[in-house]
Amino acid sequence: MSTNRKVILHQQFLDELNQARSSSNNNNDKQLLNLSKKAIELGLNNLSECLSIESQLLSFLKNNQSSLTNNGNHSTTNSNTSDNKEITNNGNNMKDITKNKEYIELENKINKLINNNNNCSIIGEYFKICLNFPFLMLNSSNLSNIYNTDYLEQSLNYKKLIDNNNFTKILNSYNNNININNIDILNNQPLNNNSLQHLQLPYIFIYFLFFIIFNENNTENLINLYKNNINIIKKIDFYNLFKIEYFIFKSLNIEIVKEFILQKLIFHPIIKSLLFEKYANYLYYLNNNNEILLPNKENNNIIPDKSLEEILLFYLISLQYDNLNKKIFNEMILYLSNYLNKNINIEYIKYLYDKYIIINNNEYFWYEYSILLNKFNLNESSFKIIENICLKLNLNNINYYIYLLKLSIFNLNDLNYLNKSINYILNKFKNKNYIQLNYYLGLGYLKYSLQNNNTNIERNNYLNKSLEYLLKCYNLDKYNDKICFYLSNIYIYKNDFKNSFFYIKKCLQLNNLDKKYLLFCAILFCCNDQYLESIKIFQLLLLNNKNIKYKIIYIKLLEYLKMDYLINLDFYDNLLLDLDNYLLKFKNNNNLKRKQLKLIKYYCYLSDIFRIKKLFDDALKYLDIAKRYFLDLMDQFNNNNNNTDNNTINNNNLMNDNNIMIGNNDNLLNMINLLLNNGKETFDETDHYFHQESKRISALLYYYQGLIYQDLGTTTIDTNNTVVNNPMNSQPNNTINIDNNIENNNYLKDALQYFELALMNDQSNSKIMIQLGINYYLQHHYNMSKYYLLQGIRNNPNHSLGWYYLGKITSEEENIESACEYYNNSLQVEKLNVFNDLLLL
């Protein structure tokens, strides 16, 4: 294998190692174990042995965290008797742990690594220290808060750590052997199995961490170390980078922090966020005895103009992170506007960037800022920032292209964005065999295949392209559970259950904790008539789990199987209680809207379960609850818009030239949006999302109302025990009204009206088209029936009911050959009915 090829594979391996160590999931020990196996395939046997022990050590530390992290290493000085007693007890816990069979086995493995493998001995010494100082290894997934600085402070007793003989031995080994200029990968050389492992990138962080701890009080040494080794430090995995930068910058004075920020020498976003906030607050409270300044020009202790600008600048930078104090940010904009007697508009913001950061060289800020917008679901703005700013600053950064593709796959419904992203990559990196590029190209073509308005040939072509790219990824990395999961998805869409089972089972072998994989496997078993296996997995999923979606899918599954006797009344009571309490945990307004929309869907699905049971009274009851939530949400949305209009009128003095309200929390987002759109105002993206999603929800309400009426029209009904709730009236403005005069023989016609209203709100929904076709068939309008059935089948050829009713129509037309073809198609995709109805909920 060529050196360049090895470097690419080793760099991909390092990226996955970074992800495993820094993962917020709780299975990073298993990820490390998988990487240990992968290292063997790459010929890195020594590294494999180290990662295997690191995986076991991490698992042991997680499982025994309460005993190990309180073993007397904390810098606790409280002399209270009860505190001393607690420390004594924790010390006893540590003694008990050392007698643990797992501890003894792990210690023996570490000693064997130290004594028998000279290339890995220093890493073994490091592992030995981690047994007594767990904070060195326990990462974000094992702490109550991600990147918990309090935990680090409490866990770290510098003196005890430095006095440890192994600590000195490790640091001396680095000082005597390390040559920063010869670190592999950085010099386009692959990792070396036959050299000292602690001097290579996977474990180089040990040197920096130990050097910083040893030189805690020597600021000059810390600064020199950091500046001289920038290229290596930024390659270290995110969690160890977090610890290194935290221990360096926590003790530096404010001016040095400012220097590092402006020179862009800080790489971990959380550390940057902490320092930005620290510096901005320092300036903000400057010369004012820690009291917030009021916008008063007569104040003798007024902050100089330059400092005011710097304050705003640093808050603008820190806006990309979650811990921004928006109240102070708003006050600062008002303060600047009044004191400087100028509007804080887009030109002024751009002036600040030009003056202090030089926007033309600051692609990293815009990249991070784009990621922030994505977190707030402002995905189109996020896409435009990368496209219009980052790519113009650096056309060759592959991360920007991958990020655009990820956005267009997971966050943007408009296929134009997906077209752009794929074309960018194919034009720029057509001959590059990068695993990440292939992975997201595979997902992009999978998304194409699932869109409506594809012909069968187009759909199969997209599926085949998706399969081609993802199989390339699998051949490079057979231990990636996500690749296996999407391969399983592709094969089920190709109606290939054998291969779909192969990859989902492989996926679960690699990661059996991801509930998404278990759910997919359960539904796959059901599609393949392995009902007992499916039920067992669902029962495992629901064990101590309040996930409403899983409960609804489980009920619907048992209804299909005629096994609803397995569900008792308590299960339904608990589900209804979960639905009642669903919104209580969501306080953020933006998040709350989305959760309200999801709750409406859940009530629709619950209504449909009772429809399947032929309990139409209950079906209409829960659909009515969904309607009430929907109307309340629409009222809230309209009221908010009215309030915004009123505020605009009453606060004209706070409006700038671009008609942006100063002090609004979304102020900067609006300014950026103007910058990206040449000063033109565009729609509010959050409102646009809500408008689009509310149309789909409206379609859903009409669709389920139509299903209930259609079933009522085809079922023998005891009218005294049926409909007591009033349905929606078919109004052209899609509002919900009451009609008390619906006769039994009009149910099918009423159902037809609801399906038509549903299709008006979601014009490419194949399920609605199929039901329209069925309804027209039931009313003997065969031409209209065939039209909608063919439209629905074109959008979703895996819908067996569509093929079935096409067969019925053509058989009644005595077109036996076509009827046989349609019936045969229906049988071929019949197994996917469960998949369509359950997994796509």
mmCIF file of N, CA and C in Angstrom, residues 33 40 73 220 223 244 289 292-293 296 357 374 413 421 460 490-491 529 601 663 717 813 830:
data_model
loop_
_atom_site.group_PDB
_atom_site.id
_atom_site.type_symbol
_atom_site.label_atom_id
_atom_site.label_comp_id
_atom_site.label_asym_id
_atom_site.label_seq_id
_atom_site.Cartn_x
_atom_site.Cartn_y
_atom_site.Cartn_z
ATOM 1 N N LEU A 33 -13.102 -0.200 21.640
ATOM 2 C CA LEU A 33 -12.821 -1.622 21.396
ATOM 3 C C LEU A 33 -12.931 -1.942 19.902
ATOM 4 N N ILE A 40 -5.818 -3.384 14.035
ATOM 5 C CA ILE A 40 -5.142 -4.607 13.578
ATOM 6 C C ILE A 40 -5.199 -4.697 12.058
ATOM 7 N N ASN A 73 -8.365 11.696 46.634
ATOM 8 C CA ASN A 73 -7.543 12.533 45.770
ATOM 9 C C ASN A 73 -8.096 13.938 45.624
ATOM 10 N N GLU A 220 4.870 31.497 31.817
ATOM 11 C CA GLU A 220 5.708 31.624 30.635
ATOM 12 C C GLU A 220 5.915 30.274 29.949
ATOM 13 N N ILE A 223 2.636 29.218 28.133
ATOM 14 C CA ILE A 223 2.384 29.959 26.892
ATOM 15 C C ILE A 223 3.324 29.488 25.785
ATOM 16 N N ILE A 244 -6.567 20.117 28.310
ATOM 17 C CA ILE A 244 -5.304 20.828 28.122
ATOM 18 C C ILE A 244 -5.539 22.332 28.088
ATOM 19 N N ASN A 289 -17.200 49.160 39.495
ATOM 20 C CA ASN A 289 -17.427 48.435 40.755
ATOM 21 C C ASN A 289 -18.447 47.308 40.619
ATOM 22 N N ILE A 292 -23.768 47.076 36.653
ATOM 23 C CA ILE A 292 -24.033 47.216 35.219
ATOM 24 C C ILE A 292 -24.239 48.691 34.881
ATOM 25 N N LEU A 293 -23.545 49.142 33.854
ATOM 26 C CA LEU A 293 -23.656 50.533 33.433
ATOM 27 C C LEU A 293 -25.009 50.808 32.788
ATOM 28 N N ASN A 296 -25.995 56.170 30.000
ATOM 29 C CA ASN A 296 -26.005 57.557 30.453
ATOM 30 C C ASN A 296 -24.676 58.206 30.117
ATOM 31 N N ILE A 357 -11.057 41.497 13.783
ATOM 32 C CA ILE A 357 -10.775 40.106 13.424
ATOM 33 C C ILE A 357 -10.352 39.971 11.958
ATOM 34 N N ASN A 374 -27.715 26.193 12.807
ATOM 35 C CA ASN A 374 -28.310 24.873 12.641
ATOM 36 C C ASN A 374 -28.936 24.383 13.942
ATOM 37 N N ASN A 413 -35.675 20.386 3.527
ATOM 38 C CA ASN A 413 -36.572 19.582 2.691
ATOM 39 C C ASN A 413 -36.461 19.929 1.215
ATOM 40 N N SER A 421 -25.388 20.646 -3.103
ATOM 41 C CA SER A 421 -24.350 20.015 -2.272
ATOM 42 C C SER A 421 -23.666 18.875 -3.010
ATOM 43 N N ASN A 460 -34.969 3.309 -8.417
ATOM 44 C CA ASN A 460 -33.977 2.222 -8.369
ATOM 45 C C ASN A 460 -32.569 2.719 -8.685
ATOM 46 N N ILE A 490 -31.381 0.536 2.878
ATOM 47 C CA ILE A 490 -31.422 0.473 1.407
ATOM 48 C C ILE A 490 -31.963 -0.871 0.944
ATOM 49 N N TYR A 491 -31.493 -1.943 1.582
ATOM 50 C CA TYR A 491 -31.912 -3.272 1.134
ATOM 51 C C TYR A 491 -33.393 -3.527 1.389
ATOM 52 N N ASP A 529 -42.542 -11.874 9.064
ATOM 53 C CA ASP A 529 -43.437 -12.824 9.738
ATOM 54 C C ASP A 529 -42.815 -13.488 10.964
ATOM 55 N N LYS A 601 -49.283 15.028 16.388
ATOM 56 C CA LYS A 601 -49.120 13.793 15.609
ATOM 57 C C LYS A 601 -49.398 12.563 16.469
ATOM 58 N N GLY A 663 -32.031 45.284 20.164
ATOM 59 C CA GLY A 663 -32.329 44.644 21.441
ATOM 60 C C GLY A 663 -33.072 43.347 21.300
ATOM 61 N N ILE A 717 -72.920 -0.553 11.332
ATOM 62 C CA ILE A 717 -72.805 0.273 12.529
ATOM 63 C C ILE A 717 -74.103 0.256 13.324
ATOM 64 N N GLU A 813 -62.789 -4.485 -15.218
ATOM 65 C CA GLU A 813 -62.802 -4.057 -16.624
ATOM 66 C C GLU A 813 -62.460 -5.221 -17.558
ATOM 67 N N GLU A 830 -46.128 -6.682 -0.224
ATOM 68 C CA GLU A 830 -47.053 -6.775 0.903
ATOM 69 C C GLU A 830 -46.334 -6.708 2.253
#
